[in-house]
Short mmCIF file of C-alpha atoms in Angstrom, two decimals:
data_model
loop_
_atom_site.label_atom_id
_atom_site.label_comp_id
_atom_site.label_asym_id
_atom_site.label_seq_id
_atom_site.Cartn_x
_atom_site.Cartn_y
_atom_site.Cartn_z
CA UNK A 115 -2.20 3.51 17.73
CA UNK A 116 0.47 1.68 15.80
CA UNK A 117 3.51 3.56 14.55
CA UNK A 118 6.01 2.11 12.08
CA UNK A 119 9.46 3.57 11.54
CA UNK A 120 11.60 2.60 8.57
CA UNK A 121 15.33 3.04 7.90
CA UNK A 122 17.20 4.00 5.87
CA UNK A 123 15.25 6.42 3.71
CA UNK A 124 17.65 5.85 0.82
CA UNK A 125 20.03 3.01 0.11
CA UNK A 126 22.52 2.74 -2.73
CA UNK A 127 24.28 -0.55 -3.44
CA UNK A 128 26.29 -2.08 -6.22
CA UNK A 129 24.79 -4.87 -8.27
CA UNK A 130 25.41 -8.18 -6.54
CA UNK A 131 25.60 -6.68 -3.07
CA UNK A 132 23.04 -7.34 -0.34
CA UNK A 133 20.55 -4.74 0.87
CA UNK A 134 18.90 -4.60 4.27
CA UNK A 135 15.95 -2.40 5.23
CA UNK A 136 14.79 -2.22 8.83
CA UNK A 137 11.46 -1.36 10.42
CA UNK A 138 10.33 -1.01 14.01
CA UNK A 139 6.77 -1.03 15.26
CA UNK A 140 5.24 0.20 18.48
CA UNK A 141 2.21 -2.00 19.17
CA UNK A 142 3.11 -5.44 20.50
CA UNK A 143 -0.31 -6.69 19.40
CA UNK A 144 0.65 -6.34 15.72
CA UNK A 145 1.08 -9.75 14.16
CA UNK A 146 1.21 -9.32 10.39
CA UNK A 147 4.11 -7.63 8.59
CA UNK A 148 4.10 -7.30 4.78
CA UNK A 149 6.69 -5.70 2.53
CA UNK A 150 5.75 -3.91 -0.67
CA UNK A 151 7.82 -2.81 -3.65
CA UNK A 152 6.66 0.27 -5.54
CA UNK A 153 8.11 1.21 -8.89
CA UNK A 154 7.76 4.72 -10.21
CA UNK A 155 4.19 5.55 -11.21
CA UNK A 156 2.82 2.16 -10.16
CA UNK A 157 0.93 0.71 -7.24
CA UNK A 158 2.71 -1.20 -4.47
CA UNK A 159 3.36 -4.89 -5.11
CA UNK A 160 3.44 -7.37 -2.24
CA UNK A 161 6.82 -9.11 -2.28
CA UNK A 162 6.85 -11.00 1.00
CA UNK A 163 5.06 -11.06 4.32
CA UNK A 164 5.54 -12.64 7.71
CA UNK A 165 3.28 -13.44 10.60
CA UNK A 166 4.28 -13.28 14.22
CA UNK A 167 4.32 -17.03 14.72
CA UNK A 168 7.53 -17.33 12.67
CA UNK A 169 10.89 -15.61 12.94
CA UNK A 170 12.06 -15.79 9.34
CA UNK A 171 10.69 -16.34 5.88
CA UNK A 172 12.55 -16.64 2.62
CA UNK A 173 11.58 -16.48 -1.03
CA UNK A 174 14.50 -16.86 -3.43
CA UNK A 175 16.64 -13.70 -3.04
CA UNK A 176 14.28 -12.06 -0.57
CA UNK A 177 13.99 -12.81 3.14
CA UNK A 178 12.26 -11.19 6.07
CA UNK A 179 13.19 -11.59 9.72
CA UNK A 180 11.06 -10.71 12.72
CA UNK A 181 12.12 -10.04 16.29
CA UNK A 182 8.95 -9.79 18.35
CA UNK A 183 10.76 -9.00 21.56
CA UNK A 184 12.50 -6.01 20.07
CA UNK A 185 9.52 -5.20 17.85
CA UNK A 186 11.47 -4.93 14.65
CA UNK A 187 11.53 -6.68 11.31
CA UNK A 188 13.87 -6.48 8.37
CA UNK A 189 13.90 -7.09 4.64
CA UNK A 190 16.99 -8.71 3.17
CA UNK A 191 17.67 -8.74 -0.55
CA UNK A 192 20.68 -10.75 -1.71
CA UNK A 193 22.46 -10.58 -5.06
CA UNK A 194 20.76 -7.32 -5.90
CA UNK A 195 19.99 -6.49 -9.52
CA UNK A 196 19.24 -3.14 -11.19
CA UNK A 197 15.59 -4.17 -11.49
CA UNK A 198 15.41 -4.27 -7.70
CA UNK A 199 15.65 -0.47 -7.76
CA UNK A 200 12.37 0.86 -6.35
CA UNK A 201 10.80 2.20 -3.19
CA UNK A 202 10.17 -0.43 -0.53
CA UNK A 203 7.53 -0.04 2.18
CA UNK A 204 7.11 -2.09 5.30
CA UNK A 205 3.77 -2.26 7.11
CA UNK A 206 2.18 -3.72 10.21
CA UNK A 207 -1.30 -4.72 11.24
CA UNK A 208 -3.26 -6.82 13.69
CA UNK A 209 -5.55 -9.66 12.78
CA UNK A 210 -9.12 -8.51 13.21
CA UNK A 211 -8.21 -4.90 12.56
CA UNK A 212 -8.58 -3.61 9.06
CA UNK A 213 -5.76 -1.16 8.64
CA UNK A 214 -2.19 -1.53 7.53
CA UNK A 215 0.16 1.04 9.01
CA UNK A 216 2.97 1.82 6.58
CA UNK A 217 6.54 2.87 7.12
CA UNK A 218 7.92 5.94 5.37
CA UNK A 219 9.59 3.99 2.59
CA UNK A 220 13.15 3.25 1.47
CA UNK A 221 14.39 4.23 -1.94
CA UNK A 222 16.75 1.49 -3.11
CA UNK A 223 19.10 2.17 -5.99
CA UNK A 224 21.11 -0.71 -7.42
CA UNK A 225 23.91 0.45 -9.68
CA UNK A 226 25.24 -1.85 -12.42
CA UNK B 27 -4.17 -14.54 -8.88
CA UNK B 28 -5.04 -11.48 -6.74
CA UNK B 29 -5.14 -8.89 -9.52
CA UNK B 30 -6.60 -5.47 -8.80
CA UNK B 31 -7.30 -2.97 -11.56
CA UNK B 32 -8.07 0.72 -11.50
CA UNK B 33 -9.69 2.91 -14.09
CA UNK B 34 -8.76 5.39 -15.31
CA UNK B 35 -4.99 5.24 -14.91
CA UNK B 36 -4.78 8.99 -15.20
CA UNK B 37 -7.24 11.85 -15.46
CA UNK B 38 -7.03 15.58 -16.00
CA UNK B 39 -10.04 17.68 -15.09
CA UNK B 40 -11.05 21.27 -14.55
CA UNK B 41 -11.50 22.69 -11.09
CA UNK B 42 -15.06 22.20 -9.84
CA UNK B 43 -15.79 19.01 -11.73
CA UNK B 44 -16.25 15.56 -10.20
CA UNK B 45 -14.11 12.56 -11.03
CA UNK B 46 -14.93 8.89 -10.47
CA UNK B 47 -12.23 6.24 -10.04
CA UNK B 48 -13.06 2.55 -10.21
CA UNK B 49 -11.28 -0.24 -8.37
CA UNK B 50 -11.94 -3.84 -9.37
CA UNK B 51 -10.71 -7.16 -8.05
CA UNK B 52 -10.41 -9.21 -11.23
CA UNK B 53 -9.94 -12.76 -10.03
CA UNK B 54 -11.19 -12.79 -6.46
CA UNK B 55 -13.99 -11.50 -4.29
CA UNK B 56 -13.16 -8.68 -1.92
CA UNK B 57 -15.36 -7.86 1.04
CA UNK B 58 -13.05 -5.01 1.96
CA UNK B 59 -11.34 -2.45 -0.23
CA UNK B 60 -9.17 0.43 0.84
CA UNK B 61 -8.49 3.81 -0.73
CA UNK B 62 -5.14 5.52 -0.30
CA UNK B 63 -3.65 8.79 -1.39
CA UNK B 64 0.02 9.25 -2.08
CA UNK B 65 1.93 12.49 -2.57
CA UNK B 66 5.26 12.51 -4.41
CA UNK B 67 8.05 10.80 -2.48
CA UNK B 68 5.78 10.08 0.45
CA UNK B 69 4.20 7.02 1.97
CA UNK B 70 0.64 5.84 1.45
CA UNK B 71 -2.03 7.65 3.42
CA UNK B 72 -5.18 5.66 4.11
CA UNK B 73 -8.28 7.65 3.25
CA UNK B 74 -11.06 5.17 3.91
CA UNK B 75 -12.01 1.55 4.32
CA UNK B 76 -14.82 0.31 2.13
CA UNK B 77 -16.90 -2.73 3.05
CA UNK B 78 -19.27 -4.29 0.54
CA UNK B 79 -22.85 -3.32 1.23
CA UNK B 80 -22.14 -0.85 4.01
CA UNK B 81 -20.94 2.71 4.47
CA UNK B 82 -17.26 3.42 4.21
CA UNK B 83 -15.19 4.26 7.26
CA UNK B 84 -13.16 7.42 6.74
CA UNK B 85 -9.88 8.29 8.41
CA UNK B 86 -9.64 11.37 10.56
CA UNK B 87 -9.32 14.50 8.46
CA UNK B 88 -10.75 12.99 5.28
CA UNK B 89 -13.95 14.72 4.16
CA UNK B 90 -16.55 12.07 3.43
CA UNK B 91 -18.69 14.49 1.44
CA UNK B 92 -15.78 15.30 -0.81
CA UNK B 93 -14.50 11.76 -1.31
CA UNK B 94 -17.56 9.61 -1.92
CA UNK B 95 -16.98 5.88 -1.74
CA UNK B 96 -19.34 3.19 -2.95
CA UNK B 97 -18.72 -0.55 -2.64
CA UNK B 98 -21.71 -2.03 -4.39
CA UNK B 99 -20.37 -5.48 -5.16
CA UNK B 100 -17.69 -7.93 -4.07
CA UNK B 101 -15.49 -6.89 -7.00
CA UNK B 102 -16.04 -3.16 -7.40
CA UNK B 103 -15.50 -0.05 -5.31
CA UNK B 104 -15.61 3.51 -6.60
CA UNK B 105 -14.11 6.74 -5.30
CA UNK B 106 -15.66 9.99 -6.48
CA UNK B 107 -13.78 13.20 -5.90
CA UNK B 108 -16.50 15.83 -5.86
CA UNK B 109 -15.92 19.45 -6.86
CA UNK B 110 -12.24 18.77 -7.38
CA UNK B 111 -9.68 21.49 -6.71
CA UNK B 112 -5.98 21.68 -7.55
CA UNK B 113 -5.05 20.57 -4.03
CA UNK B 114 -6.86 17.27 -4.73
CA UNK B 115 -4.27 16.46 -7.39
CA UNK B 116 -2.55 13.30 -6.24
CA UNK B 117 -1.96 9.60 -6.87
CA UNK B 118 -4.94 7.57 -5.67
CA UNK B 119 -4.44 3.86 -5.05
CA UNK B 120 -6.93 1.21 -4.01
CA UNK B 121 -6.31 -2.17 -2.45
CA UNK B 122 -8.48 -5.21 -1.86
CA UNK B 123 -8.55 -8.15 0.52
CA UNK B 124 -9.74 -11.62 -0.38
CA UNK B 125 -12.72 -13.09 1.45
CA UNK B 126 -10.60 -15.93 2.79
CA UNK B 127 -7.63 -13.79 3.91
CA UNK B 128 -8.26 -11.08 6.44
CA UNK B 129 -4.73 -9.69 6.34
CA UNK B 130 -3.17 -9.44 2.88
CA UNK B 131 -3.92 -6.37 0.79
CA UNK B 132 -3.39 -6.40 -2.96
CA UNK B 133 -2.95 -3.03 -4.57
CA UNK B 134 -4.15 -1.61 -7.84
CA UNK B 135 -1.86 0.28 -10.24
CA UNK B 136 -3.06 3.68 -9.08
CA UNK B 137 -4.82 6.64 -10.69
CA UNK B 138 -3.05 9.93 -11.17
CA UNK B 139 -5.40 12.88 -10.86
CA UNK B 140 -4.47 16.36 -12.04
CA UNK B 141 -6.93 19.14 -11.36
CA UNK B 142 -6.34 22.33 -13.34
#
């Protein structure tokens, strides 16, 4: 089955810096890769996703890149703000299969 | 759009009692809903997949008689923790997929269960 690894487990940056979180997946058949942000005591919120037919997707300060050959994808947050502080989860799935397989999460702390 | 609610947001119960958690898709129809469990500082663990009008599919190691799932309509799924014990204390989160999108999952705010 699919296995998703996520790094780093914690990431501390200064406000205004960029943050990068990386995930690798094992099953080359996976073709959908969402990223979720989870604040303390809340449910995960979808922030961006990418499908395997594109290599990059951007939404304001957030971007995701996908390297299908290497089977890894990354979340890039530019101009970080304290409100970006949260736990971020990557996930992978295949169209036609129901389950999302989640990474272990990255705790991002943005210091003012 | 794509709002998912859960009720209650938190519950405290005595050991041996049953607790029901509701998951509703407020502005879309969801043929499939998922139930997850999350321990502190850990990732989400899928418990079961719930399809409207059919029996839920449970993940390996999840007791179906203990965690009863009902998905009676396109906007509502319920999880009942039967005969709850302290080890069932956790954060339970549901998610839902739109009819027209077989990939994206939208999550509810979660329900914190504490069993005394």
